[in-house]
Coordinates of N, CA and C in Angstrom, one line a residue:
M384 N -78.9 -46.3 39.1 CA -78.5 -45.2 38.3 C -77.4 -44.4 39.0
S385 N -76.7 -43.6 38.2 CA -75.6 -42.9 38.8 C -76.1 -41.8 39.6
R386 N -75.3 -41.2 40.4 CA -75.7 -40.1 41.3 C -76.1 -38.9 40.5
C387 N -75.5 -38.7 39.4 CA -75.8 -37.5 38.5 C -77.2 -37.7 38.0
V388 N -77.5 -38.9 37.5 CA -78.8 -39.2 36.9 C -79.9 -39.1 38.0
D389 N -79.6 -39.6 39.2 CA -80.5 -39.5 40.3 C -80.8 -38.1 40.7
T390 N -79.8 -37.2 40.6 CA -80.0 -35.8 40.9 C -80.9 -35.2 39.9
H391 N -80.7 -35.5 38.6 CA -81.5 -34.9 37.6 C -82.9 -35.4 37.6
M392 N -83.1 -36.6 38.0 CA -84.4 -37.2 38.1 C -85.2 -36.5 39.3
A393 N -84.5 -36.3 40.4 CA -85.1 -35.6 41.5 C -85.5 -34.2 41.1
T394 N -84.6 -33.5 40.4 CA -84.9 -32.2 39.9 C -86.1 -32.2 39.0
A395 N -86.2 -33.1 38.1 CA -87.3 -33.3 37.2 C -88.6 -33.5 38.0
R396 N -88.6 -34.3 39.0 CA -89.8 -34.6 39.8 C -90.2 -33.3 40.5
A397 N -89.3 -32.5 40.9 CA -89.7 -31.2 41.6 C -90.2 -30.2 40.6
L398 N -89.7 -30.2 39.4 CA -90.1 -29.2 38.4 C -91.4 -29.7 37.6
R399 N -91.7 -30.9 37.5 CA -92.7 -31.5 36.7 C -94.1 -30.7 36.9
P400 N -94.5 -30.4 38.1 CA -95.8 -29.7 38.2 C -95.8 -28.4 37.5
W401 N -94.7 -27.7 37.5 CA -94.6 -26.4 36.8 C -94.7 -26.6 35.3
C402 N -94.1 -27.7 34.8 CA -94.1 -27.9 33.3 C -95.5 -28.3 32.8
K403 N -96.4 -28.8 33.7 CA -97.7 -29.2 33.2 C -98.6 -28.0 33.0
N404 N -98.4 -26.9 33.8 CA -99.2 -25.7 33.7 C -98.5 -24.7 32.8
A405 N -99.2 -24.3 31.7 CA -98.6 -23.4 30.7 C -98.2 -22.1 31.4
A406 N -99.0 -21.5 32.3 CA -98.6 -20.2 32.9 C -97.3 -20.4 33.7
D407 N -97.2 -21.5 34.5 CA -96.1 -21.7 35.3 C -94.8 -22.1 34.4
R408 N -95.1 -22.7 33.3 CA -94.0 -23.2 32.4 C -93.2 -22.0 31.9
R409 N -93.8 -20.9 31.7 CA -93.1 -19.7 31.3 C -92.1 -19.2 32.3
E410 N -92.3 -19.6 33.5 CA -91.3 -19.2 34.6 C -90.0 -20.0 34.6
L411 N -90.1 -21.2 33.9 CA -88.9 -22.1 33.9 C -87.9 -21.7 32.8
T412 N -86.7 -22.0 33.0 CA -85.7 -21.8 32.0 C -85.8 -22.9 31.0
S413 N -85.2 -22.8 29.8 CA -85.2 -23.8 28.8 C -84.4 -25.1 29.4
A414 N -83.4 -24.8 30.2 CA -82.7 -26.0 30.7 C -83.5 -26.8 31.7
Q415 N -84.3 -26.1 32.5 CA -85.2 -26.8 33.5 C -86.3 -27.6 32.7
I416 N -86.8 -27.0 31.7 CA -87.8 -27.7 30.8 C -87.1 -29.0 30.2
A417 N -85.9 -28.8 29.7 CA -85.2 -29.9 29.1 C -84.9 -31.0 30.1
I418 N -84.6 -30.7 31.3 CA -84.4 -31.7 32.3 C -85.6 -32.5 32.5
V419 N -86.8 -31.9 32.6 CA -88.0 -32.6 32.8 C -88.3 -33.5 31.6
E420 N -88.1 -33.0 30.4 CA -88.4 -33.7 29.2 C -87.5 -34.9 29.1
L421 N -86.2 -34.7 29.4 CA -85.2 -35.8 29.4 C -85.6 -36.9 30.4
A422 N -86.0 -36.4 31.6 CA -86.4 -37.4 32.6 C -87.6 -38.2 32.2
D423 N -88.5 -37.6 31.6 CA -89.7 -38.3 31.1 C -89.3 -39.4 30.0
E424 N -88.3 -39.0 29.2 CA -87.8 -39.9 28.2 C -87.1 -41.1 28.8
V425 N -86.3 -40.8 29.9 CA -85.5 -41.8 30.6 C -86.5 -42.8 31.2
I426 N -87.6 -42.3 31.8 CA -88.6 -43.2 32.4 C -89.3 -44.1 31.4
R427 N -89.6 -43.5 30.2 CA -90.2 -44.3 29.1 C -89.2 -45.4 28.6
L428 N -87.9 -45.0 28.4 CA -86.9 -45.9 27.9 C -86.7 -47.0 29.0
K429 N -86.7 -46.7 30.2 CA -86.5 -47.7 31.3 C -87.6 -48.7 31.3
A430 N -88.8 -48.2 31.1 CA -90.0 -49.1 31.0 C -89.9 -50.1 29.9
V431 N -89.4 -49.6 28.7 CA -89.3 -50.4 27.6 C -88.2 -51.4 27.8
A432 N -87.0 -51.0 28.4 CA -85.9 -51.9 28.7 C -86.4 -53.0 29.7
D433 N -87.1 -52.6 30.7 CA -87.6 -53.6 31.6 C -88.5 -54.6 30.9
L434 N -89.4 -54.1 30.1 CA -90.3 -55.0 29.3 C -89.5 -56.0 28.4
L435 N -88.5 -55.5 27.7 CA -87.7 -56.3 26.8 C -86.9 -57.3 27.6
A436 N -86.4 -56.9 28.8 CA -85.7 -57.9 29.6 C -86.6 -59.0 30.1
K437 N -87.8 -58.6 30.5 CA -88.8 -59.6 31.0 C -89.2 -60.6 29.8
H438 N -89.3 -60.0 28.6 CA -89.7 -60.8 27.5 C -88.5 -61.8 27.1
D439 N -87.3 -61.2 27.2 CA -86.1 -62.0 26.9 C -85.9 -63.2 27.9
K440 N -86.2 -62.9 29.1 CA -86.1 -63.9 30.2 C -87.2 -65.0 30.0
A441 N -88.4 -64.6 29.5 CA -89.4 -65.6 29.3 C -89.1 -66.5 28.1
L442 N -88.3 -66.0 27.1 CA -87.9 -66.8 26.0 C -86.8 -67.7 26.3
S443 N -86.0 -67.4 27.4 CA -84.9 -68.3 27.7 C -85.3 -69.6 28.4

């Protein structure tokens, strides 16, 4: 991944515990919450891409 994506993913990992707790979540800005939500989506998409690549390789 690019340096920018790596930085956002690291930020998301640091913020994720606060996003899970509703009381702590109120302390985060909407941008911080968005970073965590986007990082979660990137992780899900990467998992799907890896699975599709593995499936495609098996069909070859």
